[in-house]
Tab-separated table of C-alpha atoms in Angstrom:
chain	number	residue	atom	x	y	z
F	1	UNK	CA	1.582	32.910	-34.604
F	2	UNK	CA	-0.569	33.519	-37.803
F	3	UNK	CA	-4.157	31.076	-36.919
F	4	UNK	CA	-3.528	27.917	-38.961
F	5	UNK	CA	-6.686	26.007	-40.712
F	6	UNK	CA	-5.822	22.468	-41.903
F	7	UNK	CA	-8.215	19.852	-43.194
F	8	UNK	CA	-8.041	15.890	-43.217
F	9	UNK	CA	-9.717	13.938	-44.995
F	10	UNK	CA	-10.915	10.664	-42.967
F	11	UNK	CA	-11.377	7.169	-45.185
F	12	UNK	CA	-14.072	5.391	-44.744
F	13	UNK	CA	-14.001	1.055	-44.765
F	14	UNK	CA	-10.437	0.424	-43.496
F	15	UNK	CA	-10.536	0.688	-39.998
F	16	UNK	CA	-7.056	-1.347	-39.888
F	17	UNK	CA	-5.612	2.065	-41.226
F	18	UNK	CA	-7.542	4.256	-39.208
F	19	UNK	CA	-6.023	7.376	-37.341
F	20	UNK	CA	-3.559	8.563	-40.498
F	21	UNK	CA	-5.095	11.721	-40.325
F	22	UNK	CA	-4.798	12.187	-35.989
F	23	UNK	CA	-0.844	11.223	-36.468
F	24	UNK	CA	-0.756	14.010	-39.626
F	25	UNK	CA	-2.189	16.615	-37.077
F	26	UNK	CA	-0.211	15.675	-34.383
F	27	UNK	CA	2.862	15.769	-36.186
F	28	UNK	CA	1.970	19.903	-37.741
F	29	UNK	CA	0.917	20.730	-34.048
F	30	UNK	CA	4.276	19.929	-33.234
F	31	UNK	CA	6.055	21.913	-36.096
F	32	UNK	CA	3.573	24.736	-34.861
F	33	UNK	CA	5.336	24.433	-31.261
F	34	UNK	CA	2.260	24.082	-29.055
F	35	UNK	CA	2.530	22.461	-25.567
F	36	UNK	CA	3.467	18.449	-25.270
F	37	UNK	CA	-0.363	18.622	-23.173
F	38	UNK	CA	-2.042	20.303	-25.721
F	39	UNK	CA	-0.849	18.272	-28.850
F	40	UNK	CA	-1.803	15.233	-26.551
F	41	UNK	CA	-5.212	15.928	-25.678
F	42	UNK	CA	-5.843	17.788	-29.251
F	43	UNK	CA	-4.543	14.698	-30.834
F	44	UNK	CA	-6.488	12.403	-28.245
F	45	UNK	CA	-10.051	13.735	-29.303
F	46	UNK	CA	-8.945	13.934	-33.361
F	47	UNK	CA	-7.827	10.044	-32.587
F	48	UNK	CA	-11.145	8.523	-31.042
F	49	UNK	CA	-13.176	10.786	-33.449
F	50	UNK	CA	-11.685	9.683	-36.613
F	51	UNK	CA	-12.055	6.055	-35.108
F	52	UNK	CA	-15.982	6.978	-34.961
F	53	UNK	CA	-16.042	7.944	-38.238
F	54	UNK	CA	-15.082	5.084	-39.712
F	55	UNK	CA	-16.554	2.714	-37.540
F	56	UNK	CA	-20.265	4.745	-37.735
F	57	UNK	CA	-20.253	6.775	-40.570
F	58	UNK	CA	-17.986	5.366	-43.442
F	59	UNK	CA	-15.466	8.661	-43.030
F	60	UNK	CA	-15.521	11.953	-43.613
F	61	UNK	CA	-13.554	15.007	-42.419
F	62	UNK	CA	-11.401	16.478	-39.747
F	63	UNK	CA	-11.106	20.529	-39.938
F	64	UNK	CA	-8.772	21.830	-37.720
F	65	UNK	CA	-8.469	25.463	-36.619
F	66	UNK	CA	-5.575	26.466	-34.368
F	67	UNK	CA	-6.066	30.238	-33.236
F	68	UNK	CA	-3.804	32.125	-30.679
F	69	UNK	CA	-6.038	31.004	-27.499
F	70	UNK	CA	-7.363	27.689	-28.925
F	71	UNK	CA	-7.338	24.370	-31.096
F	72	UNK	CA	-10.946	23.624	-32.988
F	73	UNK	CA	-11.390	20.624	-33.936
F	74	UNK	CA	-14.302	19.674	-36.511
F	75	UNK	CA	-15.169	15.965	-36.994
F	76	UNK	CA	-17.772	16.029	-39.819
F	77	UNK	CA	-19.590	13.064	-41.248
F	78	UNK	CA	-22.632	12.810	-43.811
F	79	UNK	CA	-23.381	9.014	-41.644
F	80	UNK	CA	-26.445	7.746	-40.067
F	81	UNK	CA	-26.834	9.820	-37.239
F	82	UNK	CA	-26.891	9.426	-33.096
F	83	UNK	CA	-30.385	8.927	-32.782
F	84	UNK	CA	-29.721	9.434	-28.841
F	85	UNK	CA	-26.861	11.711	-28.007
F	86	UNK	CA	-27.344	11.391	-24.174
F	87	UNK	CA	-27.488	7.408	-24.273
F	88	UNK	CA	-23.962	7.816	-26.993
F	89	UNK	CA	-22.170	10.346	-24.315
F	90	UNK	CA	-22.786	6.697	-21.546
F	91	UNK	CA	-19.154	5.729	-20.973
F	92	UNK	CA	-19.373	1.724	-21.830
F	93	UNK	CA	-22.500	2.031	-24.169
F	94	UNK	CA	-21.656	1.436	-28.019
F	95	UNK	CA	-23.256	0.173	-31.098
F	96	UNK	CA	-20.147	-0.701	-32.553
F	97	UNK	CA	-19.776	-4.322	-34.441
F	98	UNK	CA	-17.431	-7.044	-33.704
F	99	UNK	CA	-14.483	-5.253	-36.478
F	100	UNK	CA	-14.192	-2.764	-33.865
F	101	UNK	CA	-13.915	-4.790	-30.672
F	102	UNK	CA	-11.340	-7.091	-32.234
F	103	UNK	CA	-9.175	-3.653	-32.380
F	104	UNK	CA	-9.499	-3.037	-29.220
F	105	UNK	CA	-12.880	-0.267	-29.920
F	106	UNK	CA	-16.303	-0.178	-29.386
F	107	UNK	CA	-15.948	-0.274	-25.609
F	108	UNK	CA	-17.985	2.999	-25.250
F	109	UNK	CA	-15.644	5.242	-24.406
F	110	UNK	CA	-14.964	7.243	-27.904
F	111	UNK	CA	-17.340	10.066	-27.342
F	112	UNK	CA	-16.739	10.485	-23.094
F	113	UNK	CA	-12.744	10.692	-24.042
F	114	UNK	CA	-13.383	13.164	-26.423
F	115	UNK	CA	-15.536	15.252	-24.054
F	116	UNK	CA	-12.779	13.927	-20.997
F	117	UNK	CA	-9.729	15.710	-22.902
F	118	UNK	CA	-11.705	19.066	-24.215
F	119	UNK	CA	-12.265	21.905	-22.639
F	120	UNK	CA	-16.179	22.683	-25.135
F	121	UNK	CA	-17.532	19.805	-26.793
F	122	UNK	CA	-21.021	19.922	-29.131
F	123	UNK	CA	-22.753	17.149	-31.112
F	124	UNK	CA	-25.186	18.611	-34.072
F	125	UNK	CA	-26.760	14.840	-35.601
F	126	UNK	CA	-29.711	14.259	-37.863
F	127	UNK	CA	-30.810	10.890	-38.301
F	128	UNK	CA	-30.238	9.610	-41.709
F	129	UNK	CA	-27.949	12.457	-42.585
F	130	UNK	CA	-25.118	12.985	-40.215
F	131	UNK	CA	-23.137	14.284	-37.335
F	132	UNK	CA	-20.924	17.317	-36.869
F	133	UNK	CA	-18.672	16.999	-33.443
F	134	UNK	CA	-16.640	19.794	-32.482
F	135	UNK	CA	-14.100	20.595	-29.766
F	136	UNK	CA	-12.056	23.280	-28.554
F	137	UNK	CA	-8.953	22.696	-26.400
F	138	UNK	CA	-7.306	25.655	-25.001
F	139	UNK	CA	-4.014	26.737	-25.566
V	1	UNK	CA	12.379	2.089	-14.848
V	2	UNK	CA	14.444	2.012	-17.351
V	3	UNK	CA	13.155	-0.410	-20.213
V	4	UNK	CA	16.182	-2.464	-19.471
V	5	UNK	CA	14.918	-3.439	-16.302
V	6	UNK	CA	11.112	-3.973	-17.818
V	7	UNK	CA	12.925	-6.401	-20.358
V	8	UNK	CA	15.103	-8.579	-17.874
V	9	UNK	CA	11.922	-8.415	-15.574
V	10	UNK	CA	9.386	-9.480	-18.079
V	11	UNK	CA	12.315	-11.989	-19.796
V	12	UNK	CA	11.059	-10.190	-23.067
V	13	UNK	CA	12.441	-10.191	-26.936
V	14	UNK	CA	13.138	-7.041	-28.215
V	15	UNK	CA	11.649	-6.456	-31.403
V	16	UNK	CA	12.262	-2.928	-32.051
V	17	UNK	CA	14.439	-0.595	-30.769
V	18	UNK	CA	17.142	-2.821	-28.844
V	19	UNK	CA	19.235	0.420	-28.693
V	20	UNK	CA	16.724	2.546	-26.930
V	21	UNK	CA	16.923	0.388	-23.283
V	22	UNK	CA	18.232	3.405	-21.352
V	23	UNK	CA	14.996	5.225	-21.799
V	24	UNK	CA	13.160	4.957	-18.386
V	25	UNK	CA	9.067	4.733	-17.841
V	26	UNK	CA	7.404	6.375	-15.087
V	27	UNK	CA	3.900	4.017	-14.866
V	28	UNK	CA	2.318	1.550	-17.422
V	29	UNK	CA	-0.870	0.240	-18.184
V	30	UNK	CA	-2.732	-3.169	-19.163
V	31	UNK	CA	-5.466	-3.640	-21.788
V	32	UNK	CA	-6.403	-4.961	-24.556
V	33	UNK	CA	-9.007	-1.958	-24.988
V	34	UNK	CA	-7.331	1.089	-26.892
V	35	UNK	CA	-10.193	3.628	-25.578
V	36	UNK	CA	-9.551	2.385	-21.872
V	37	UNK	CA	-5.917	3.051	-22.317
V	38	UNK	CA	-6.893	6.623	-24.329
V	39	UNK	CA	-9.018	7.038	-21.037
V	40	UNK	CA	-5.937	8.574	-18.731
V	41	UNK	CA	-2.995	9.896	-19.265
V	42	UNK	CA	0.217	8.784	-18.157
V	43	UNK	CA	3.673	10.420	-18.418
V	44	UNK	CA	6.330	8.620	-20.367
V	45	UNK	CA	4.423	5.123	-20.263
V	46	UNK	CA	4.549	1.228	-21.122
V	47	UNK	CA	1.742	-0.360	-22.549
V	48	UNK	CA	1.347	-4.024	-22.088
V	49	UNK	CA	-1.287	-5.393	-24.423
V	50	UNK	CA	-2.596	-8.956	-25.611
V	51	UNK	CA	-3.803	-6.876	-28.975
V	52	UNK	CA	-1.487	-7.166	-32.043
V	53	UNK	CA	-2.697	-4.572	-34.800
V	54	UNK	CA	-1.306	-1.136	-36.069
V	55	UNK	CA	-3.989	0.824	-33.824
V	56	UNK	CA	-2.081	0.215	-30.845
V	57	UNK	CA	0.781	1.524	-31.905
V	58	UNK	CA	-1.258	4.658	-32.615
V	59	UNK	CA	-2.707	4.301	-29.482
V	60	UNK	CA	0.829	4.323	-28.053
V	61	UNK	CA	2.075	7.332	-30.131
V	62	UNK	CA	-1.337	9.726	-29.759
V	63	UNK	CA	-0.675	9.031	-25.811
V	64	UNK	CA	3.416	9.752	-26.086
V	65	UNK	CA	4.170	6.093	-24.776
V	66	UNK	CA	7.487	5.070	-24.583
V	67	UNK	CA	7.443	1.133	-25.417
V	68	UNK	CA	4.518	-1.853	-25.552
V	69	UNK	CA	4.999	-5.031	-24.585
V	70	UNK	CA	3.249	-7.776	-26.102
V	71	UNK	CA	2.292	-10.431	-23.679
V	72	UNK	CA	1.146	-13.970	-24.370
V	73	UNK	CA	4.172	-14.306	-26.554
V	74	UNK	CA	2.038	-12.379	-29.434
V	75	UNK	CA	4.170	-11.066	-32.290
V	76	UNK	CA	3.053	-8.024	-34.427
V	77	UNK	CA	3.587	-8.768	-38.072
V	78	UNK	CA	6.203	-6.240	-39.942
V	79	UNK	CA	3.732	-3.741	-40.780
V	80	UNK	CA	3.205	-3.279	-37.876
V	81	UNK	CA	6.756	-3.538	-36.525
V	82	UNK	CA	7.182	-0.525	-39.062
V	83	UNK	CA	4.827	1.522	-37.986
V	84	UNK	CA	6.541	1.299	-34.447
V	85	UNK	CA	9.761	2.200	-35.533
V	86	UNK	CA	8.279	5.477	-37.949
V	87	UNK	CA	7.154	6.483	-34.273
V	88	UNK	CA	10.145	5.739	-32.015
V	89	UNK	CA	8.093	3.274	-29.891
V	90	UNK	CA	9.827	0.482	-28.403
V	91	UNK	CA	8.401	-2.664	-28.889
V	92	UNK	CA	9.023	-5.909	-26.893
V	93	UNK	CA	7.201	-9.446	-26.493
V	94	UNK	CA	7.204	-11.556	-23.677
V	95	UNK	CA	5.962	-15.231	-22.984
V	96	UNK	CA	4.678	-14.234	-19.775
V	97	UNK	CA	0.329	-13.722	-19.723
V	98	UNK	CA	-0.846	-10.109	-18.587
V	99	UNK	CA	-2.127	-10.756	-15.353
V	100	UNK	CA	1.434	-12.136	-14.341
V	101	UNK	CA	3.476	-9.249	-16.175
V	102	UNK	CA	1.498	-6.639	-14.862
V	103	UNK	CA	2.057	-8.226	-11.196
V	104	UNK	CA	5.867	-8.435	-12.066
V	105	UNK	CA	6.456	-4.887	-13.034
V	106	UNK	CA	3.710	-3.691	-10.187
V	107	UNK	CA	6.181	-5.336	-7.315
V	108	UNK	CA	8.951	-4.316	-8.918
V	109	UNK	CA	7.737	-1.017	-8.389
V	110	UNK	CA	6.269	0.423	-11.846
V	111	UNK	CA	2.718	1.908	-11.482
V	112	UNK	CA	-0.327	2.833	-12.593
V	113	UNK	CA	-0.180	5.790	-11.105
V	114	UNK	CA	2.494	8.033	-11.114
């Protein structure tokens, strides 16, 4: 298989319509074949990221690159920044507003999935100018 | 368990995908928090869920879940109902609260575990 690069872009605002993108990526890493466990956990992480985008950062962008060995996923966001990554990574700690709870979100648990269903996980953030997560999930 | 059995056990309405009862679940879950129910992975589950917006059906589909049930006799609106059917995801809503519907389907033998 030829590596694939696919990008998504995440709107910001409507969290109502959130995860379009996820179901988009989940639906070509199917096409491409990859294994039921795989698409899940890939799909997973894309899912609770895009959530945090919309919720934190007012959108942004999902790039996707799915090599021979393994899935990277690039959540990338020009929002406010985690000013403490540690305290973010807390399952159960959040900062998310009432919107969010009423969805069933902001319970904590966006970035420890992410990091729970990937095999790497890193968080680049600058306050006041953004955060960069990315994830690889082997294949 | 075939969703036949969730439906006669849970006395639910079907609101989506009457035709798809001979599908069988192999655990389920209860929440009304998506990221909880993101949290583990279960094969070829029910979701039961007081929540009534389109994220849990993407909840649902990102996680490969079979059917949700709505308890509290909560009704999705259409939107809703059509997102559900664009992913195959049964959907069925019973009077009964969670606490009791959970208990139902846990005696009847459907898990959390598998």
């Amino acid at each position: 298989m030829e590596p694939v690069k696919l990008v998504y872009p995440v709107e910001g605002g409507d969290l109502i319509e959130a995860g379009e993108a996820s179901s988009k990526m989940k639906l070509t890493l199917k096409k491409l074949g990859l294994p039921p466990d795989v698409i899940r956990r890939a799909s997973i992480c894309m899912y609770e990221g895009e959530i945090n985008m919309v919720i934190h950062a007012d959108g942004g962008r999902a790039e996707v690159d799915v090599g021979m060995e393994e899935i990277t996923i690039r959540m990338i966001d020009q929002g406010p920044g985690i000013p403490d990554v540690n305290k973010a990574m807390e399952e159960g700690y959040s900062t998310a507003g009432d919107m969010a709870r009423d969805l069933g979100f902001g319970a904590g648990m966006g970035l420890p999935n992410m990091k729970r269903y990937s095999d790497e996980m890193e968080i680049e953030t600058a306050v006041g100018s953004g955060t960069t997560v990315t994830i690889k999930i082997k294949i | 368990m075939k969703l036949s059995e969730v439906q006669e056990i849970l006395r639910a309405d079907v609101l989506y995908g009457a035709d798809k009862l001979d599908r069988e679940v192999m655990s389920a879950c209860g929440s009304d928090f998506m990221s909880d129910v993101l949290a583990y992975v279960k094969n070829q589950a029910l979701l039961l869920t007081g929540l009534v917006n389109p994220q849990v059906i993407r909840t649902a589909d990102m996680m490969d879940m079979k059917c949700i049930a709505f308890v509290r006799g909560k009704k999705p609106d259409d939107s809703v109902l059509a997102l559900a059917q664009e992913r195959d995801i049964v959907v069925m809503c019973t009077p009964m609260r969670m606490y009791d519907a959970c208990g139902k389907l846990y005696i009847k033998g459907l898990r959390g575990e598998v």
